[in-house]
Tab-separated table of C-alpha atoms in Angstrom:
chain	number	residue	atom	x	y	z
Y	15	MET	CA	92.672	81.559	114.334
Y	16	ALA	CA	94.939	84.205	114.724
Y	17	GLU	CA	95.893	87.769	114.123
Y	18	ILE	CA	99.813	87.890	114.321
Y	19	THR	CA	102.281	91.210	113.999
Y	20	TYR	CA	104.913	91.521	111.499
Y	21	SER	CA	107.522	90.577	114.511
Y	22	GLN	CA	105.636	87.353	115.297
Y	23	PHE	CA	105.767	86.334	112.049
Y	24	LYS	CA	109.178	84.556	111.712
Y	25	SER	CA	108.366	82.468	114.936
Y	26	TYR	CA	104.800	81.419	113.168
Y	27	ILE	CA	106.508	79.459	110.286
Y	28	SER	CA	108.556	77.697	112.413
Y	29	ASP	CA	109.592	74.271	111.995
Y	30	ASP	CA	106.174	73.031	113.255
Y	31	PHE	CA	104.623	75.395	110.767
Y	32	SER	CA	100.922	74.093	109.229
Y	33	PRO	CA	99.300	76.178	106.630
Y	34	ALA	CA	95.690	78.152	106.910
Y	35	GLY	CA	93.404	77.679	104.794
Y	36	VAL	CA	93.316	82.111	104.250
Y	37	TYR	CA	95.704	84.393	104.819
Y	38	LEU	CA	95.223	88.382	104.922
Y	39	ILE	CA	98.448	90.320	104.810
Y	40	PHE	CA	98.528	93.973	104.867
Y	41	GLY	CA	99.869	97.268	105.845
Y	42	GLU	CA	103.436	98.331	104.855
Y	43	GLU	CA	103.991	97.434	100.902
Y	44	TYR	CA	107.556	95.713	101.711
Y	45	LEU	CA	106.694	94.052	104.716
Y	46	TYR	CA	103.512	92.440	103.442
Y	47	LYS	CA	105.120	91.381	100.002
Y	48	SER	CA	108.049	89.615	101.951
Y	49	VAL	CA	105.773	87.876	104.124
Y	50	TYR	CA	103.649	86.527	101.210
Y	51	GLN	CA	106.951	85.329	99.439
Y	52	LYS	CA	108.066	83.467	102.495
Y	53	LEU	CA	104.503	82.077	102.907
Y	54	ILE	CA	104.759	80.669	99.378
Y	55	ASP	CA	108.353	79.578	99.863
Y	56	ARG	CA	106.732	77.384	102.813
Y	57	ILE	CA	103.614	76.023	101.290
Y	58	ILE	CA	104.736	75.010	97.825
Y	59	PRO	CA	108.256	73.806	96.945
Y	60	GLU	CA	109.979	75.696	94.719
Y	61	ASP	CA	110.127	72.727	91.758
Y	62	ARG	CA	106.010	72.897	91.753
Y	63	ARG	CA	105.281	76.630	91.819
Y	64	GLU	CA	104.583	76.658	87.969
Y	65	PHE	CA	101.924	73.994	88.741
Y	66	SER	CA	100.841	74.857	91.880
Y	67	LEU	CA	100.808	78.956	92.245
Y	68	GLU	CA	98.155	81.010	90.811
Y	69	GLU	CA	98.084	84.993	91.563
Y	70	LEU	CA	96.039	87.239	90.228
Y	71	ALA	CA	95.429	90.994	90.336
Y	72	GLY	CA	93.046	91.840	93.235
Y	73	THR	CA	90.267	93.030	91.596
Y	74	ASP	CA	86.650	92.490	92.351
Y	75	ASP	CA	86.457	90.709	89.005
Y	76	ASN	CA	89.578	88.422	90.250
Y	77	THR	CA	87.993	88.147	93.444
Y	78	TYR	CA	85.233	85.863	91.925
Y	79	GLU	CA	87.750	83.982	89.878
Y	80	ALA	CA	90.253	83.396	93.022
Y	81	VAL	CA	86.820	81.991	94.542
Y	82	GLU	CA	86.242	79.533	91.661
Y	83	ARG	CA	89.831	78.454	91.555
Y	84	VAL	CA	90.372	77.698	95.321
Y	85	ASN	CA	87.451	75.635	95.370
Y	86	THR	CA	88.372	73.406	92.307
Y	87	PHE	CA	90.277	70.223	93.523
Y	88	SER	CA	93.423	69.234	92.999
Y	89	LEU	CA	93.871	66.503	90.307
Y	90	ASP	CA	97.385	65.648	92.005
Y	91	ALA	CA	96.243	65.973	95.499
Y	92	GLU	CA	99.050	68.328	95.869
Y	93	SER	CA	98.939	71.767	97.744
Y	94	LYS	CA	98.018	74.787	95.816
Y	95	VAL	CA	98.389	78.490	96.505
Y	96	ILE	CA	95.787	81.285	94.992
Y	97	GLY	CA	97.156	84.753	95.439
Y	98	LEU	CA	94.951	87.768	95.313
Y	99	THR	CA	97.264	90.482	95.631
Y	100	ASP	CA	96.960	94.420	96.499
Y	101	ALA	CA	92.888	93.522	97.120
Y	102	GLY	CA	90.477	96.574	97.399
Y	103	ILE	CA	87.598	94.520	98.583
Y	104	PHE	CA	88.641	95.610	101.972
Y	105	TYR	CA	87.463	99.679	101.543
Y	106	SER	CA	84.411	100.665	102.716
Y	107	LYS	CA	82.369	104.095	102.234
Y	108	ASP	CA	84.525	105.749	105.189
Y	109	ASN	CA	87.877	104.766	103.526
Y	110	ALA	CA	86.706	107.451	100.364
Y	111	GLY	CA	88.797	109.927	101.730
Y	112	ASP	CA	91.789	107.652	101.721
Y	113	LEU	CA	90.966	106.536	98.273
Y	114	VAL	CA	91.056	109.697	96.951
Y	115	GLN	CA	94.336	110.613	98.356
Y	116	ARG	CA	96.050	107.397	97.002
Y	117	ILE	CA	94.201	108.303	93.325
Y	118	LYS	CA	95.882	111.851	93.291
Y	119	THR	CA	99.290	110.387	93.987
Y	120	SER	CA	98.736	107.782	91.471
Y	121	VAL	CA	97.985	110.314	88.843
Y	122	THR	CA	100.690	112.602	90.442
Y	123	ASP	CA	103.128	109.817	90.057
Y	124	GLY	CA	102.174	108.838	86.373
Y	125	ASN	CA	100.641	105.263	87.909
Y	126	LEU	CA	97.196	105.752	85.497
Y	127	LYS	CA	96.787	101.980	85.915
Y	128	LYS	CA	96.831	102.105	89.632
Y	129	GLY	CA	95.125	105.151	90.204
Y	130	ALA	CA	92.128	103.588	87.360
Y	131	ASP	CA	91.494	100.256	89.555
Y	132	LEU	CA	91.202	102.582	93.162
Y	133	PHE	CA	89.026	105.189	91.067
Y	134	ILE	CA	86.642	102.565	89.904
Y	135	LYS	CA	86.534	101.604	93.424
Y	136	LEU	CA	85.879	104.907	94.842
Y	137	LEU	CA	83.068	105.268	92.092
Y	138	SER	CA	81.471	102.191	93.213
Y	139	LEU	CA	81.478	102.934	97.043
Y	140	MET	CA	79.740	106.123	96.532
Y	141	ASP	CA	77.241	104.945	93.940
Y	142	ILE	CA	78.566	107.143	90.856
Y	143	ASP	CA	78.078	106.145	87.107
Y	144	LEU	CA	81.105	107.050	85.205
Y	145	GLU	CA	79.626	108.052	82.095
Y	146	ASP	CA	76.740	110.234	83.847
Y	147	MET	CA	79.455	111.468	86.144
Y	148	SER	CA	77.435	115.204	87.036
Y	149	ALA	CA	78.942	118.202	88.331
Y	150	ASP	CA	77.602	117.636	91.711
Y	151	ASP	CA	79.245	114.010	91.555
Y	152	ARG	CA	82.579	115.800	91.045
Y	153	SER	CA	81.935	117.874	93.741
Y	154	ARG	CA	81.064	115.124	96.217
Y	155	ILE	CA	84.505	113.399	95.035
Y	156	HIS	CA	86.503	116.748	96.131
Y	157	GLN	CA	84.591	117.070	99.130
Y	158	LYS	CA	86.048	113.365	100.545
Y	159	ASP	CA	89.696	115.214	99.922
Y	160	ALA	CA	91.098	115.305	103.369
Y	161	GLU	CA	93.828	117.839	102.420
Y	162	ALA	CA	90.976	120.628	101.055
Y	163	THR	CA	93.523	122.215	99.442
Y	164	ASP	CA	92.908	120.943	95.998
Y	165	ASN	CA	93.436	124.069	93.974
Y	166	ASP	CA	94.037	121.766	90.809
Y	167	PRO	CA	91.120	119.361	90.198
Y	168	SER	CA	92.575	117.919	87.015
Y	169	TRP	CA	93.884	114.922	88.523
Y	170	LEU	CA	89.935	113.998	88.466
Y	171	GLU	CA	89.563	114.802	84.963
Y	172	THR	CA	92.847	112.963	83.795
Y	173	ILE	CA	91.657	109.723	85.581
Y	174	THR	CA	87.897	109.981	84.607
Y	175	GLY	CA	89.144	110.333	81.251
Y	176	TYR	CA	91.761	107.418	81.197
Y	177	CYS	CA	89.054	105.038	82.487
Y	178	ARG	CA	86.408	106.392	79.759
Y	179	ASP	CA	89.074	105.631	77.010
Y	180	ARG	CA	89.783	102.489	78.253
Y	181	ALA	CA	85.544	101.867	78.929
Y	182	LEU	CA	86.312	100.682	82.561
Y	183	GLY	CA	83.262	100.460	84.614
Y	184	PRO	CA	82.429	99.907	88.256
Y	185	THR	CA	81.640	96.677	90.050
Y	186	THR	CA	79.976	95.631	92.756
Y	187	VAL	CA	81.890	95.442	95.699
Y	188	ALA	CA	79.497	94.078	98.164
Y	189	ASP	CA	78.702	91.453	95.881
Y	190	ALA	CA	82.361	90.243	95.947
Y	191	VAL	CA	82.928	90.660	99.622
Y	192	THR	CA	80.040	88.462	100.246
Y	193	THR	CA	81.069	86.053	97.544
Y	194	LEU	CA	84.606	86.011	99.049
Y	195	THR	CA	83.216	85.941	103.331
Y	196	THR	CA	80.753	83.016	102.051
Y	197	ALA	CA	83.571	81.127	100.718
Y	198	ILE	CA	85.700	81.361	103.708
Y	199	GLU	CA	82.906	80.353	106.131
Y	200	LYS	CA	82.616	77.164	103.725
Y	201	GLY	CA	85.894	76.231	103.521
Y	202	PHE	CA	88.112	75.478	100.233
Y	203	ALA	CA	88.971	72.187	98.545
Y	204	PRO	CA	91.622	70.175	100.508
Y	205	GLY	CA	95.000	71.419	100.207
Y	206	ASN	CA	94.294	74.660	98.851
Y	207	HIS	CA	95.296	78.036	100.253
Y	208	LEU	CA	94.107	81.618	99.369
Y	209	LEU	CA	96.780	84.209	100.076
Y	210	ILE	CA	95.522	87.903	100.069
Y	211	THR	CA	97.620	91.032	100.222
Y	212	ALA	CA	96.083	94.425	100.764
Y	213	GLU	CA	97.364	97.896	101.759
Y	214	ASN	CA	94.622	98.785	103.569
Y	215	VAL	CA	91.765	97.225	105.550
Y	216	ASP	CA	88.646	98.191	107.463
Y	217	LYS	CA	88.867	96.207	110.571
Y	218	ARG	CA	85.372	96.427	111.438
Y	219	ARG	CA	84.190	94.653	108.506
Y	220	LYS	CA	82.595	91.236	108.609
Y	221	LEU	CA	85.102	90.159	105.875
Y	222	TYR	CA	88.008	90.729	108.421
Y	223	LYS	CA	86.409	89.186	111.151
Y	224	THR	CA	86.163	86.124	108.919
Y	225	ILE	CA	89.147	85.822	107.614
Y	226	LYS	CA	90.464	86.147	111.723
Y	227	GLU	CA	88.257	83.737	112.916
Y	228	ARG	CA	88.600	81.212	110.124
Y	229	GLY	CA	92.433	81.743	109.047
Y	230	VAL	CA	95.313	83.816	109.606
Y	231	VAL	CA	95.713	87.600	109.519
Y	232	ILE	CA	99.224	89.113	109.846
Y	233	ASP	CA	99.302	92.854	110.373
Y	234	CYS	CA	102.519	94.580	108.712
Y	235	SER	CA	101.546	97.820	108.950
Y	236	VAL	CA	104.020	100.628	110.884
Y	237	PRO	CA	103.086	104.015	112.145
Y	238	THR	CA	104.729	106.340	110.102
Y	239	ARG	CA	104.342	109.986	112.379
Y	240	ASP	CA	106.950	111.691	113.600
Y	241	ASN	CA	107.057	111.498	117.385
Y	242	ARG	CA	108.744	109.151	119.734
Y	243	ALA	CA	106.920	106.284	120.149
Y	244	ASP	CA	106.365	105.876	116.142
Y	245	ARG	CA	109.673	106.575	115.462
Y	246	ALA	CA	110.839	103.620	117.917
Y	247	LYS	CA	108.386	101.181	115.924
Y	248	GLN	CA	109.757	102.141	112.993
Y	249	GLU	CA	113.232	101.781	113.915
Y	250	THR	CA	112.302	98.004	115.281
Y	251	ALA	CA	110.957	97.361	111.689
Y	252	LEU	CA	114.286	98.171	110.191
Y	253	ALA	CA	116.059	96.345	112.763
Y	254	GLU	CA	114.148	93.194	112.092
Y	255	ILE	CA	115.115	93.703	108.291
Y	256	MET	CA	118.448	94.112	109.155
Y	257	ARG	CA	118.728	91.314	111.051
Y	258	THR	CA	117.158	88.900	108.413
Y	259	VAL	CA	118.985	89.983	105.619
Y	260	LEU	CA	122.389	89.464	107.334
Y	261	GLU	CA	121.701	86.534	109.401
Y	262	ALA	CA	121.143	84.914	105.854
Y	263	ARG	CA	124.565	86.407	104.506
Y	264	GLY	CA	126.430	85.337	107.703
Y	265	LYS	CA	126.976	89.017	108.697
Y	266	THR	CA	126.222	91.146	111.480
Y	267	MET	CA	126.247	94.967	111.738
Y	268	ALA	CA	127.608	97.597	114.191
Y	269	GLN	CA	124.670	99.737	116.134
Y	270	ASP	CA	126.958	102.819	114.827
Y	271	ALA	CA	126.595	101.574	111.399
Y	272	PHE	CA	123.107	100.945	111.470
Y	273	ASN	CA	122.074	104.128	112.975
Y	274	ALA	CA	124.343	105.552	110.282
Y	275	LEU	CA	122.333	103.794	107.382
Y	276	ARG	CA	118.916	104.465	108.763
Y	277	ASN	CA	119.830	108.373	108.897
Y	278	MET	CA	120.831	107.945	105.485
Y	279	THR	CA	117.949	106.295	104.200
Y	280	GLY	CA	114.961	107.259	106.182
Y	281	PHE	CA	112.281	105.146	106.718
Y	282	ASP	CA	111.910	103.692	103.509
Y	283	LEU	CA	112.437	99.956	103.821
Y	284	ARG	CA	113.019	99.133	99.787
Y	285	THR	CA	115.875	101.685	99.967
Y	286	PHE	CA	117.329	100.319	103.621
Y	287	HIS	CA	117.043	96.814	102.290
Y	288	SER	CA	118.818	97.792	98.744
Y	289	SER	CA	121.758	99.246	100.466
Y	290	LEU	CA	122.251	96.806	103.146
Y	291	GLU	CA	122.470	93.867	99.816
Y	292	LYS	CA	124.796	96.967	98.429
Y	293	LEU	CA	127.053	96.570	101.631
Y	294	ILE	CA	127.332	93.092	102.035
Y	295	ALA	CA	128.822	92.971	98.358
Y	296	PHE	CA	131.100	95.907	99.364
Y	297	THR	CA	132.319	94.373	102.385
Y	298	GLY	CA	133.089	90.844	100.902
Y	299	ASP	CA	134.026	88.349	103.273
Y	300	ARG	CA	134.404	90.252	106.222
Y	301	THR	CA	131.460	89.629	108.854
Y	302	VAL	CA	130.959	92.710	110.715
Y	303	ILE	CA	129.741	95.770	108.645
Y	304	THR	CA	131.126	98.954	110.241
Y	305	ALA	CA	130.467	102.758	110.200
Y	306	SER	CA	133.294	103.261	108.229
Y	307	ASP	CA	131.623	101.096	105.474
Y	308	VAL	CA	128.420	102.757	105.272
Y	309	THR	CA	130.309	105.987	105.023
Y	310	GLU	CA	132.530	104.768	102.134
Y	311	LEU	CA	129.814	103.201	100.300
Y	312	LEU	CA	127.855	106.330	100.489
Y	313	LYS	CA	130.422	108.226	98.916
Y	314	ARG	CA	130.939	105.523	96.358
Y	315	THR	CA	127.108	105.624	95.419
Y	316	LYS	CA	126.570	109.082	95.485
Y	317	LYS	CA	126.581	109.309	92.104
Y	318	ASP	CA	123.745	106.705	91.555
Y	319	PRO	CA	124.682	104.562	88.236
Y	320	ILE	CA	122.335	105.308	85.287
Y	321	TYR	CA	120.419	101.950	85.143
Y	322	GLU	CA	118.948	103.079	88.219
Y	323	LEU	CA	117.407	105.737	86.952
Y	324	THR	CA	116.351	104.133	84.054
Y	325	GLY	CA	114.459	101.375	86.355
Y	326	ALA	CA	113.002	104.311	88.380
Y	327	LEU	CA	111.912	105.917	84.670
Y	328	PHE	CA	110.350	102.780	83.470
Y	329	ASP	CA	108.927	101.883	87.136
Y	330	ARG	CA	106.954	105.121	86.612
Y	331	ASN	CA	107.955	106.477	89.863
Y	332	ILE	CA	108.716	110.318	89.278
Y	333	PRO	CA	110.021	111.247	92.677
Y	334	GLN	CA	112.794	108.633	92.366
Y	335	ALA	CA	113.377	109.374	89.197
Y	336	LEU	CA	113.697	113.208	89.338
Y	337	PHE	CA	116.387	112.144	92.473
Y	338	LEU	CA	118.289	109.964	90.465
Y	339	LEU	CA	118.572	112.465	87.799
Y	340	ASP	CA	119.617	115.157	90.389
Y	341	SER	CA	122.230	113.052	91.578
Y	342	LEU	CA	123.305	112.092	88.216
Y	343	LEU	CA	123.882	115.519	86.975
Y	344	SER	CA	125.026	117.038	90.655
Y	345	GLY	CA	127.623	113.957	91.442
Y	346	ALA	CA	131.538	114.318	92.026
Y	347	GLU	CA	131.826	113.186	88.433
Y	348	PRO	CA	128.585	114.632	86.828
Y	349	LEU	CA	126.992	113.034	83.252
Y	350	HIS	CA	126.539	114.858	80.433
Y	351	PRO	CA	122.430	115.217	79.671
Y	352	LEU	CA	123.313	113.764	76.458
Y	353	GLN	CA	124.600	110.383	78.177
Y	354	VAL	CA	121.455	110.507	80.395
Y	355	ILE	CA	119.088	110.597	76.836
Y	356	ALA	CA	121.332	108.035	74.856
Y	357	ALA	CA	120.935	105.718	78.284
Y	358	ILE	CA	117.266	106.253	77.778
Y	359	VAL	CA	117.001	105.365	74.438
Y	360	ASN	CA	118.784	102.472	74.994
Y	361	GLN	CA	116.077	101.003	77.613
Y	362	THR	CA	113.414	102.001	75.752
Y	363	ARG	CA	114.099	100.593	72.476
Y	364	LYS	CA	115.144	96.961	74.617
Y	365	LEU	CA	111.733	97.555	76.036
Y	366	LEU	CA	109.978	97.827	72.611
Y	367	VAL	CA	111.609	94.824	71.347
Y	368	ILE	CA	110.239	93.271	74.354
Y	369	ARG	CA	106.312	94.593	73.810
Y	370	ASP	CA	106.836	93.172	70.147
Y	371	PHE	CA	107.416	89.617	71.885
Y	372	MET	CA	104.579	90.251	73.866
Y	373	ASP	CA	101.970	91.287	71.335
Y	374	ASN	CA	102.721	88.619	68.915
Y	375	ASP	CA	102.111	85.136	69.101
Y	376	GLN	CA	104.422	84.341	71.759
Y	377	ASN	CA	101.924	86.341	74.339
Y	378	LYS	CA	100.771	82.864	75.476
Y	379	ASN	CA	103.856	82.794	77.245
Y	380	TRP	CA	103.771	85.496	79.264
Y	381	HIS	CA	101.057	87.547	81.657
Y	382	ASP	CA	101.575	90.458	83.825
Y	383	ALA	CA	101.799	88.543	87.298
Y	384	MET	CA	104.082	85.564	86.424
Y	385	PRO	CA	106.251	84.771	89.251
Y	386	PHE	CA	110.188	84.377	88.266
Y	387	ASP	CA	110.340	80.455	88.403
Y	388	ALA	CA	107.156	80.400	85.901
Y	389	PHE	CA	109.057	82.640	83.654
Y	390	ARG	CA	112.278	81.464	83.585
Y	391	LYS	CA	110.558	77.606	82.874
Y	392	LYS	CA	108.225	78.903	80.313
Y	393	THR	CA	108.863	82.093	78.902
Y	394	LEU	CA	112.466	82.006	78.606
Y	395	PRO	CA	112.700	78.893	75.962
Y	396	ALA	CA	110.247	80.854	73.898
Y	397	ILE	CA	112.615	84.305	74.420
Y	398	THR	CA	115.379	82.271	73.523
Y	399	ASP	CA	113.774	80.802	69.824
Y	400	TYR	CA	112.771	84.782	69.465
Y	401	ASP	CA	115.925	85.526	69.417
Y	402	ASN	CA	117.508	82.954	67.492
Y	403	ARG	CA	115.319	84.132	64.699
Y	404	ILE	CA	116.776	87.663	65.163
Y	405	ARG	CA	120.180	86.079	64.900
Y	406	GLU	CA	119.429	84.034	62.056
Y	407	HIS	CA	117.974	86.962	60.387
Y	408	LEU	CA	121.162	88.940	60.933
Y	409	ASP	CA	123.424	86.097	59.607
Y	410	GLN	CA	121.200	86.395	56.110
Y	411	GLN	CA	122.089	89.977	56.030
Y	412	GLN	CA	125.587	89.847	57.242
Y	413	ALA	CA	126.074	87.083	54.064
Y	414	LEU	CA	124.648	89.700	51.508
Y	415	LEU	CA	127.287	91.868	52.698
Y	416	PRO	CA	131.194	91.843	50.555
Y	417	ASP	CA	133.756	90.307	51.954
Y	418	GLN	CA	136.090	92.890	53.947
Y	419	ASP	CA	139.047	90.414	53.540
Y	420	THR	CA	139.444	90.891	49.803
Y	421	GLY	CA	142.470	88.428	48.780
Y	422	LYS	CA	142.311	86.528	51.468
Y	423	LYS	CA	140.674	83.358	51.864
Y	424	PRO	CA	137.354	83.643	53.741
Y	425	GLY	CA	137.019	82.745	57.404
Y	426	LYS	CA	134.513	82.519	59.596
Y	427	ARG	CA	132.343	85.296	60.162
Y	428	LYS	CA	131.812	86.717	63.858
Y	429	ALA	CA	128.572	86.148	64.775
Y	430	PRO	CA	126.680	89.239	64.877
Y	431	THR	CA	125.697	91.272	67.964
Y	432	SER	CA	122.454	93.473	68.085
Y	433	ASP	CA	120.625	95.255	71.078
Y	434	LEU	CA	117.350	93.828	69.173
Y	435	LEU	CA	118.070	90.345	71.043
Y	436	ILE	CA	115.840	89.900	74.246
Y	437	SER	CA	118.336	87.939	76.396
Y	438	PRO	CA	121.541	88.231	75.285
Y	439	ASN	CA	122.667	86.150	78.359
Y	440	PRO	CA	120.103	83.296	78.630
Y	441	ALA	CA	122.164	82.404	81.456
Y	442	SER	CA	121.231	85.335	83.731
Y	443	PRO	CA	117.695	85.992	83.430
Y	444	PHE	CA	116.408	87.708	86.232
Y	445	PRO	CA	117.226	91.074	84.394
Y	446	THR	CA	115.111	90.158	81.530
Y	447	TYR	CA	112.279	89.441	83.642
Y	448	GLN	CA	112.691	92.810	85.438
Y	449	ASN	CA	112.593	94.119	81.902
Y	450	PHE	CA	109.413	92.121	80.883
Y	451	LYS	CA	107.939	93.821	84.518
Y	452	LYS	CA	108.387	97.222	83.030
Y	453	ALA	CA	107.729	96.668	79.640
Y	454	ALA	CA	104.125	95.345	80.659
Y	455	ALA	CA	103.412	98.968	82.605
Y	456	PHE	CA	103.471	100.823	78.979
Y	457	SER	CA	101.946	100.258	75.692
Y	458	THR	CA	103.799	100.033	72.198
Y	459	THR	CA	102.245	103.350	71.811
Y	460	GLU	CA	103.822	105.091	74.855
Y	461	LEU	CA	107.192	103.623	74.047
Y	462	LEU	CA	106.783	105.043	70.436
Y	463	ALA	CA	105.887	108.465	71.679
Y	464	ALA	CA	108.720	108.308	74.119
Y	465	LEU	CA	111.449	108.026	71.560
Y	466	THR	CA	109.823	110.892	69.690
Y	467	ALA	CA	109.872	112.818	72.892
Y	468	LEU	CA	113.600	111.815	73.329
Y	469	ALA	CA	114.531	113.063	69.760
Y	470	GLU	CA	112.838	115.946	70.347
Y	471	THR	CA	114.800	116.494	73.863
Y	472	ASP	CA	118.014	115.377	71.932
Y	473	ARG	CA	117.652	118.507	69.643
Y	474	GLN	CA	116.569	120.822	72.413
Y	475	LEU	CA	119.624	119.803	74.705
Y	476	LYS	CA	121.745	120.971	71.698
Y	477	SER	CA	120.120	124.333	70.426
Y	478	SER	CA	118.155	125.805	73.250
Y	479	ARG	CA	119.220	128.073	75.778
Y	480	LEU	CA	116.884	126.645	78.524
Y	481	ASP	CA	118.114	125.029	81.459
Y	482	GLN	CA	119.014	121.418	80.476
Y	483	ARG	CA	117.908	120.179	83.827
Y	484	LEU	CA	114.630	121.446	83.510
Y	485	ILE	CA	114.289	119.800	79.977
Y	486	LEU	CA	115.227	116.597	81.325
Y	487	GLU	CA	112.907	116.993	84.068
Y	488	ASN	CA	110.246	117.569	81.901
Y	489	LEU	CA	110.665	114.562	79.727
Y	490	ILE	CA	110.758	112.337	82.416
Y	491	ILE	CA	107.677	113.483	83.870
Y	492	ARG	CA	106.109	113.443	80.482
Y	493	ILE	CA	106.999	109.781	79.577
Y	494	ILE	CA	106.176	108.248	83.402
Y	495	ARG	CA	102.666	109.968	83.017
Y	496	GLY	CA	102.200	107.985	79.420
Y	497	ASN	CA	101.480	111.572	77.434
Y	498	PRO	CA	105.327	112.298	75.949
């Protein structure tokens, strides 16, 4: 049907929008996730998403599952969307070098789960058996390193060990691709739509050409090289985000303010968007954001809130966590290292409580790919029941304590509070949903090990003469890499 760019997408989903059967959305992660969500908003009414939206991680095994679901007739004749997110089926042997770089980056960042998915893909493309990997096989993998400067091959041993410990194995990429291509050529059950997102695609492959012919391809890629032409395209992408965000809030931004914000964030679309949201809140009822607003906000947020550090830590984002740690320790009002430790301990305890919820009978009410709407309708009631049981237990404990008002008529006891509650404020469930996403990235064993490492670090900070910043940096890297 069509191939369009991100800048054309707004016009594409205008009032006369008629959804295609299949979409491929690829390129810059922030942009393709935004497009993916907007398509869902247009195809599935919000009150039906719990029943009509099914999302799967883009593994080869899930590709077969997606084909089966998109070919299943809906019992109520309503539209249904199957999301196959971050799909890896578009890689070919020509992409092996790119895969190696992404695996190395994932290992360095501590995101071993993502690295493992990519590594299994690489083994399939290179016809390498994980269990029988030879020295020659390792050499072939290292030869795909485009940087050719890998003096520390430990990343390969790390990811190999991770995959073997979890009994992960290669899948047949060609079969998944063929199955999906054939399904698209035949067409899906009426009213069903398949949305596929990917970071990289090979436009020469038959699957890509088939989607372009039978559906819609949305190219969200933005060049990242530092030359005049590419910088102009980057600025266009930032300006489009600015217009989209500000128009929805009835605001505009002066050109010098845009330039100041762009210089502050660089070409980091997520940070740029986040900064815009802060500026919207900062300017209140004023409709125009000025350069002085950007400068003033930068001053006020130079010392990043501690919750942003814990957020980056449990998002397994090493560069961002180390950047925020430096900001907290070096700001105009620097935090004491023990305050940093206390904040990480509190968040770790919170995630452990959530893991306990996930790992017991309530697990049927949660899955890692669950959208927020489904979480709010299905998981939140189970969380409320869980928290109520905790409150009842605390009430029973409190009832056993002696009355502190000796000699006075006993009054009604104050309701106990505890950090063991998952959602103390059910009326605002989104922060709880975000915590669930973070807890899903860590096992209970990893979180318990993190608490042990935090206790050790606390002792080090109080007794060692080592540089306290280095001690904290080491702690953060150990927790994110899952070997505290």
